[in-house]
Short mmCIF file of C-alpha atoms in Angstrom, two decimals:
data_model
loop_
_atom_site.label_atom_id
_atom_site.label_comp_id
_atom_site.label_asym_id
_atom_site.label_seq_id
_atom_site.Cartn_x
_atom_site.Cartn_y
_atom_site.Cartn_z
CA UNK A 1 37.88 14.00 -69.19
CA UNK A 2 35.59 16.18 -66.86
CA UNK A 3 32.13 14.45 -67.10
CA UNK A 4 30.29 17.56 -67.52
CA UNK A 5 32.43 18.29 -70.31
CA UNK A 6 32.18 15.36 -71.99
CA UNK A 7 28.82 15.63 -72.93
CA UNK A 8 28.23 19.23 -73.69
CA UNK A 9 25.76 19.49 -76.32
CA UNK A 10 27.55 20.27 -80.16
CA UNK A 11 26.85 20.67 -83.75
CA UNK A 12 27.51 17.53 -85.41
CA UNK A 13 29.72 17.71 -88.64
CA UNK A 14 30.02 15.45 -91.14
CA UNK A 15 32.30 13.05 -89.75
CA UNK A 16 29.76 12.22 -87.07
CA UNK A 17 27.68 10.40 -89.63
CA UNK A 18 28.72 6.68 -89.16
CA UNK A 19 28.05 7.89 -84.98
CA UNK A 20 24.51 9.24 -85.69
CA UNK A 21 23.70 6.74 -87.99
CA UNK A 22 24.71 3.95 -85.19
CA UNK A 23 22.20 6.29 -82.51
CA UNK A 24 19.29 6.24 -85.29
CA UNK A 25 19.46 2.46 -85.80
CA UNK A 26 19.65 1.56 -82.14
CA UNK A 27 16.64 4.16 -81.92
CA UNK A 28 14.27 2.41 -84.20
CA UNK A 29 15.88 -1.03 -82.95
CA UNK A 30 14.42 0.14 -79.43
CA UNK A 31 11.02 1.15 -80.96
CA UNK A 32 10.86 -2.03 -82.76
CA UNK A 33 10.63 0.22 -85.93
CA UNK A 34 12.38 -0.75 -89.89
CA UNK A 35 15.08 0.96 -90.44
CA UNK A 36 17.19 0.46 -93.61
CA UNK A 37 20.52 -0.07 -91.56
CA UNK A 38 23.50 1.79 -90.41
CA UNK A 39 25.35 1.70 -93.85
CA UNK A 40 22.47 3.92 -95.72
CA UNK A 41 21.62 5.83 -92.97
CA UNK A 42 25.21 7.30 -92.57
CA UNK A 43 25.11 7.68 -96.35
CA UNK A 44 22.72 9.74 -96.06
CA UNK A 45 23.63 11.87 -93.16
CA UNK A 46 27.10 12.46 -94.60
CA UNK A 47 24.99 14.16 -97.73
CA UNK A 48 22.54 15.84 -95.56
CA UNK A 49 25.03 17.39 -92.86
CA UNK A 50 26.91 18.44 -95.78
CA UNK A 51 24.00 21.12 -96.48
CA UNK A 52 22.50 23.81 -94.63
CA UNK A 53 18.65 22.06 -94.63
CA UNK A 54 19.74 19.59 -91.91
CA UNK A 55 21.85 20.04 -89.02
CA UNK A 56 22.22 17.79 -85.55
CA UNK A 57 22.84 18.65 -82.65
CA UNK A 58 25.32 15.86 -80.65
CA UNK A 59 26.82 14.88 -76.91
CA UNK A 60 30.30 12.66 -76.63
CA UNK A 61 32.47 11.63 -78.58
CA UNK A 62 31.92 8.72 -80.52
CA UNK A 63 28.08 10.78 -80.17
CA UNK A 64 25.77 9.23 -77.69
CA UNK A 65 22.85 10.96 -78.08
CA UNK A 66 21.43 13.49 -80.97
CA UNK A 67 18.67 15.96 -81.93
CA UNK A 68 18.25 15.39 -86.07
CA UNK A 69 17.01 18.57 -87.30
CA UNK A 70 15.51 19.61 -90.74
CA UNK A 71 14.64 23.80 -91.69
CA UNK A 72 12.11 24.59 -94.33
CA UNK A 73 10.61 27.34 -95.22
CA UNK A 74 6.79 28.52 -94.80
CA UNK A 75 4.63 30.51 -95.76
CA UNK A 76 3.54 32.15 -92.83
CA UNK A 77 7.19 33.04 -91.14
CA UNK A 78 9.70 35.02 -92.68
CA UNK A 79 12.37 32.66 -91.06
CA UNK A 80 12.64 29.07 -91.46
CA UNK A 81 10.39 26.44 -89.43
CA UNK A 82 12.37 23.84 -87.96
CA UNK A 83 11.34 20.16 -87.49
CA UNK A 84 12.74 18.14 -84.59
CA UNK A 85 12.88 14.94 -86.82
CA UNK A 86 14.97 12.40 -84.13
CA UNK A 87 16.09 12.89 -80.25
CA UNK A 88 17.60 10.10 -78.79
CA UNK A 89 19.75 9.42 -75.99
CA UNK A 90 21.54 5.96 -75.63
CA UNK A 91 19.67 4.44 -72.57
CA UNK A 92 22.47 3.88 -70.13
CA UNK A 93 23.03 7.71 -70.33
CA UNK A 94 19.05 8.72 -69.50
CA UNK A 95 18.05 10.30 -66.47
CA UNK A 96 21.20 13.04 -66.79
CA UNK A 97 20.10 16.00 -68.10
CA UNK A 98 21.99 15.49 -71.57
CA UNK A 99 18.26 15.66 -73.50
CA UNK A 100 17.80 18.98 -71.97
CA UNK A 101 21.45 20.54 -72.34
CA UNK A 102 20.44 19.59 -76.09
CA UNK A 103 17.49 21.33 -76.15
CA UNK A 104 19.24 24.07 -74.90
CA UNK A 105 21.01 24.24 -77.59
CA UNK A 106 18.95 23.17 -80.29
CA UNK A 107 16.76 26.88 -79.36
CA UNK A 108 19.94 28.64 -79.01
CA UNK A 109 21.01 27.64 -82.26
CA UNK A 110 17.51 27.86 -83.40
CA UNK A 111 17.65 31.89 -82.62
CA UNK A 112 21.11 32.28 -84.02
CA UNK A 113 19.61 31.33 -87.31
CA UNK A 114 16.54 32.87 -87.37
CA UNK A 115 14.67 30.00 -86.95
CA UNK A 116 11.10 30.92 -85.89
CA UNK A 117 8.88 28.00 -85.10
CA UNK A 118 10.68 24.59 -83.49
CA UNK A 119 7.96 21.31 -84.69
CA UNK A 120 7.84 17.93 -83.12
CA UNK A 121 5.62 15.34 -83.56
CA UNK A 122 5.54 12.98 -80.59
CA UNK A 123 3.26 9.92 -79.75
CA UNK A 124 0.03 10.05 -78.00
CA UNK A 125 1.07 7.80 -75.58
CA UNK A 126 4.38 8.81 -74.45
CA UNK A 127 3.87 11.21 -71.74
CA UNK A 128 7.15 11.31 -70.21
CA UNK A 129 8.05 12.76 -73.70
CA UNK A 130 5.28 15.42 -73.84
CA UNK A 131 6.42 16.25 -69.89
CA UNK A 132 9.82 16.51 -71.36
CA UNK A 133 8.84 19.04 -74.77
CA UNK A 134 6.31 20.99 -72.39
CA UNK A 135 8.97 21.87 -70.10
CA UNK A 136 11.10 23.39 -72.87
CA UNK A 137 8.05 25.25 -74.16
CA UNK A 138 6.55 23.39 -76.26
CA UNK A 139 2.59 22.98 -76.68
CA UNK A 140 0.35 20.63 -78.53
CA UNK A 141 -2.38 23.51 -78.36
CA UNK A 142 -2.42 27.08 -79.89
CA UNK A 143 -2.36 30.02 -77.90
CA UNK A 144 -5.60 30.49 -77.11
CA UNK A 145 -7.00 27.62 -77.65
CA UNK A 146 -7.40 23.41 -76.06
CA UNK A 147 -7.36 22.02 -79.27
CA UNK A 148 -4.57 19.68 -79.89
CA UNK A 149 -3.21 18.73 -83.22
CA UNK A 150 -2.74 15.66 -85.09
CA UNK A 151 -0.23 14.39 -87.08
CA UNK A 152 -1.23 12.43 -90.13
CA UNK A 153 0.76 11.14 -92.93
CA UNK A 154 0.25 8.40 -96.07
CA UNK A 155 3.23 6.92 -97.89
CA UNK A 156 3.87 7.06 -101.46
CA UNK A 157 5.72 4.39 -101.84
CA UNK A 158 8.39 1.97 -99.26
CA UNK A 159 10.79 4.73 -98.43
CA UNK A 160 13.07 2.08 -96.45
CA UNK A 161 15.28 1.03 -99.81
CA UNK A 162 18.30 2.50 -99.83
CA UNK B 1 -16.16 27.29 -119.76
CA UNK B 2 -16.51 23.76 -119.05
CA UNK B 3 -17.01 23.73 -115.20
CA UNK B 4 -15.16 20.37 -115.37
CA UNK B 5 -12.30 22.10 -117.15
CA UNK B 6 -12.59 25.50 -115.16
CA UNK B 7 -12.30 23.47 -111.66
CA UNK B 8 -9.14 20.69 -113.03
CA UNK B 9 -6.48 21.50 -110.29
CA UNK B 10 -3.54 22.47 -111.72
CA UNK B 11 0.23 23.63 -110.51
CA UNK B 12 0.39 27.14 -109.25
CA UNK B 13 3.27 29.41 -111.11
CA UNK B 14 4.09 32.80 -109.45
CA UNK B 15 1.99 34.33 -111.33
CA UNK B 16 -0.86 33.10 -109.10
CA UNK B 17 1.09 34.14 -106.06
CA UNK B 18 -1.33 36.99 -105.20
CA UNK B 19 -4.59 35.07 -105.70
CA UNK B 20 -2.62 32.20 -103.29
CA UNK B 21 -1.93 34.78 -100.96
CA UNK B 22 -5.49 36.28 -101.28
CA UNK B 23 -6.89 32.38 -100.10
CA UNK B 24 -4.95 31.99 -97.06
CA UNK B 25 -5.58 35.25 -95.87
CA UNK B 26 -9.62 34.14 -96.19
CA UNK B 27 -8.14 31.04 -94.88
CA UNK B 28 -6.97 32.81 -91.60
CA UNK B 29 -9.50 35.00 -91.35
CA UNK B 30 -12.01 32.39 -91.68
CA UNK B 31 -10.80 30.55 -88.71
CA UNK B 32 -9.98 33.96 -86.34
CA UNK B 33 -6.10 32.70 -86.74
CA UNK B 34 -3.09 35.70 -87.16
CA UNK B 35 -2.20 36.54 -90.66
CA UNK B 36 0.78 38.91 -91.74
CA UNK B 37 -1.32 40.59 -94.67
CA UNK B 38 -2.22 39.88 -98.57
CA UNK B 39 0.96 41.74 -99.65
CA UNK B 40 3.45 40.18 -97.13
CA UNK B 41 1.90 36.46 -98.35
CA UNK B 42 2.11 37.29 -101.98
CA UNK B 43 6.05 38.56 -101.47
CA UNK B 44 6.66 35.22 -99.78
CA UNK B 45 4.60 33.27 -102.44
CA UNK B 46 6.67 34.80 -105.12
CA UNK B 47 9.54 33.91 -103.62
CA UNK B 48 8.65 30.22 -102.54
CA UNK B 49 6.88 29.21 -105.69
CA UNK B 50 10.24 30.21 -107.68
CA UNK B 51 12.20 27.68 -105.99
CA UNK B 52 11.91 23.55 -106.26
CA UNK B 53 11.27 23.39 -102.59
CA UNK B 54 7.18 24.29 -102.66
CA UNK B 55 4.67 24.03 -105.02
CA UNK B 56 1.16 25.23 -104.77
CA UNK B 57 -2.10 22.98 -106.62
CA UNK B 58 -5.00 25.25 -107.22
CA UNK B 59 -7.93 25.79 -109.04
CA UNK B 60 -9.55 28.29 -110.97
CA UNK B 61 -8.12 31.11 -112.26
CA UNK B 62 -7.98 33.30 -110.29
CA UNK B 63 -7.11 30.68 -107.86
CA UNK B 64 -10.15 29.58 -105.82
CA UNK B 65 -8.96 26.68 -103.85
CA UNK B 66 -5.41 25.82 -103.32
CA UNK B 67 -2.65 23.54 -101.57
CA UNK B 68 0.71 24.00 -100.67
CA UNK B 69 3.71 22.32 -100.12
CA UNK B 70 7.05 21.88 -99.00
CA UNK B 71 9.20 19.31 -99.82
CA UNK B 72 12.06 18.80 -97.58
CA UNK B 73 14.47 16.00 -97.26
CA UNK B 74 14.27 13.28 -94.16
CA UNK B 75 16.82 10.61 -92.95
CA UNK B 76 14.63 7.55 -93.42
CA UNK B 77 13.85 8.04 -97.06
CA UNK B 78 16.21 8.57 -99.97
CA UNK B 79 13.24 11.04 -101.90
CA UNK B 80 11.53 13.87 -99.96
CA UNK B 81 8.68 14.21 -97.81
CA UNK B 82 6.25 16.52 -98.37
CA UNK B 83 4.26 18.48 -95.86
CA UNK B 84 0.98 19.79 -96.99
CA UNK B 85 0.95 23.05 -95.14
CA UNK B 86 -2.08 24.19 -96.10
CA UNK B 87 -5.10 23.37 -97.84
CA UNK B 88 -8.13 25.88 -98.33
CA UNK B 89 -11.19 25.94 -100.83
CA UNK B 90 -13.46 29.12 -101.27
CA UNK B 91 -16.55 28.13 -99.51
CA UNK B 92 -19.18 28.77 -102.35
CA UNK B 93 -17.21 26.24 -103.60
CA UNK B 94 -17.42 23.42 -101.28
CA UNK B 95 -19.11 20.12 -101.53
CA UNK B 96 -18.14 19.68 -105.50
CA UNK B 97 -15.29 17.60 -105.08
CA UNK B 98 -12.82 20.53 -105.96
CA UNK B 99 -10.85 19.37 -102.89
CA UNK B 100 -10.57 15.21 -103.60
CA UNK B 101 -9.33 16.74 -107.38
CA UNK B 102 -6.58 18.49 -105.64
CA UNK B 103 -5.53 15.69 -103.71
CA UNK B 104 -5.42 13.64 -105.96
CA UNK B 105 -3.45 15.63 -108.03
CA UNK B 106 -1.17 16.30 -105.10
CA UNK B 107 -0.23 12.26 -105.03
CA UNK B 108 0.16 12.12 -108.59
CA UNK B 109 2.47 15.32 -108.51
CA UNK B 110 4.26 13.48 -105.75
CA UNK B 111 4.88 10.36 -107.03
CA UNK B 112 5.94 11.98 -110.26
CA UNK B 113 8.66 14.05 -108.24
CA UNK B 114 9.82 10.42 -105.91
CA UNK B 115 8.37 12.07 -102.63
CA UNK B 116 8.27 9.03 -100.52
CA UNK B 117 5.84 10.44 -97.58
CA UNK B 118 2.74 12.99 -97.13
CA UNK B 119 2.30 14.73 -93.95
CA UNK B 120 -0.44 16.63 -92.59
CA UNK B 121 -0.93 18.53 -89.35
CA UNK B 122 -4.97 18.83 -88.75
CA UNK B 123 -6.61 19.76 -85.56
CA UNK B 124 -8.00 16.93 -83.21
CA UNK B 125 -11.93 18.28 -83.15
CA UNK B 126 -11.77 18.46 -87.20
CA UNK B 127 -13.24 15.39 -87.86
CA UNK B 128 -14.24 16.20 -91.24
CA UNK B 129 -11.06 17.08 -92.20
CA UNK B 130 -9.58 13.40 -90.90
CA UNK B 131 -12.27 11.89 -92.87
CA UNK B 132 -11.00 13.67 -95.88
CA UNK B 133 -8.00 12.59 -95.44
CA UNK B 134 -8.07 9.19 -94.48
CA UNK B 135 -10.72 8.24 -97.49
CA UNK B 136 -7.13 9.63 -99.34
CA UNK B 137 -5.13 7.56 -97.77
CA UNK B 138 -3.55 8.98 -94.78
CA UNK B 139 -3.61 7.90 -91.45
CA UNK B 140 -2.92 9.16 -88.14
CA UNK B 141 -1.44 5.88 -86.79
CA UNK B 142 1.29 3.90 -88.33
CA UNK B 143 0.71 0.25 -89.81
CA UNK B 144 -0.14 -2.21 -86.72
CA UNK B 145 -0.43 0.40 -84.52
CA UNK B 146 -3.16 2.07 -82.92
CA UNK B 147 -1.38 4.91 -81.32
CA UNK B 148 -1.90 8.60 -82.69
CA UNK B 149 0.88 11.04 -83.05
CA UNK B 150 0.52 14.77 -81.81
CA UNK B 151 1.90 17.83 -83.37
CA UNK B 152 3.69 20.07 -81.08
CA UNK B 153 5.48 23.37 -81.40
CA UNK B 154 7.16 25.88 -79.58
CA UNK B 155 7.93 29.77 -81.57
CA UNK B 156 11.46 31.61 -81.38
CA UNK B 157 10.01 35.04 -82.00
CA UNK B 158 6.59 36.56 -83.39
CA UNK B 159 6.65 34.70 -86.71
CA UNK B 160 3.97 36.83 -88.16
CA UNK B 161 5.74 40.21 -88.96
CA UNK B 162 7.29 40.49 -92.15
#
């Protein structure tokens, strides 16, 4: 199969759950973060693709990398707001432009839906991954203004039982 | 009335849509930020307060301090997380503790409907504001970590036309 092919950026359906679920783990295996397991994740994702809130974007097949996205509405947009919740590549396919061809797409199917807004919340410390969101437009500042913002959050209760 | 009883926060139905929309158009305007207009808020307001998806806490009536949600559904958590989008109080009426009775309300209300996770954006130089909301629990690091998390975004289109 042509390489460049092979890893053009697509919607994921449903039956890339178990996949996505695999890339999640792996992610927060990486990050040294909990993550209730591969079982409840796909679970979840094969309820969640199954509706029009979430949608990912994928490259390969079994997927090796994914963009996990969730739309709400707001307030202040007549279109939805959409929140980059995951992007991960596997880590022997880094370095190959497959994050951006996602990107790509994730705005192009962003527009196509009337999406207005694109969020992402990324840590302080990972600069290659602000270099990487700033050169697909993305700002931690308001027009206008220097003023970064900050992402806070409190848990209600453990949210990693199935 | 009992300015205990007149200031108890309480869930917003539509019919408070217009004095909503009335406090984050002050809201805006207080902080020289873009605002589509009272009427285009309310319209939304009506709209989004019919469905399960956001809820509003204010209080008053008319509606003199207010915050709103949306709940939307995440891959690590089998209930929702909720973003508090926006949270405003009249400014004659600051300093009384109108604001600690919302949020409290807003975890109780939370809890009550399984959200798992609260999640606020607030600006880096608002130190008050992070105050506020870490003496409610929230934190802009995760447990055993000291690193912050930044908000970024990137807009489609011109989100504030109707």
């Amino acid at each position: 199969m042509d390489p460049a092919y092979r890893w053009s950026p697509r919607l994921a359906t449903v039956d890339d759950a178990a996949d996505v679920a695999g890339l999640l783990d792996d992610f927060n295996s990486e990050f040294d973060t909990p993550t209730p397991g591969r079982a409840v994740l796909a679970d979840r994702l094969r309820a969640l693709l199954a509706r029009d809130a979430t949608f990912a974007i994928v490259a390969g097949t079994p997927a090796e990398a994914v963009a996990l996205v969730t739309l709400r509405t707001n307030v202040w947009y007549s279109g939805d707001v959409a929140l980059l919740d995951e992007m991960y590549v596997a880590p022997e396919l880094r370095g190959r432009g497959i994050g951006s061809a996602i990107m790509q797409q994730l705005i192009s199917i962003s527009t196509e839906r009337r999406v207005e807004l694109i969020e992402i919340n990324v840590d302080e410390g990972d600069v290659d991954a602000q270099r990487f969101y700033e050169r697909h437009g993305f700002s931690s500042t308001e027009a206008g203004s220097t003023e970064r913002a900050l992402y806070y959050s409190r848990e209600i209760s453990s949210g990693l039982e199935p």
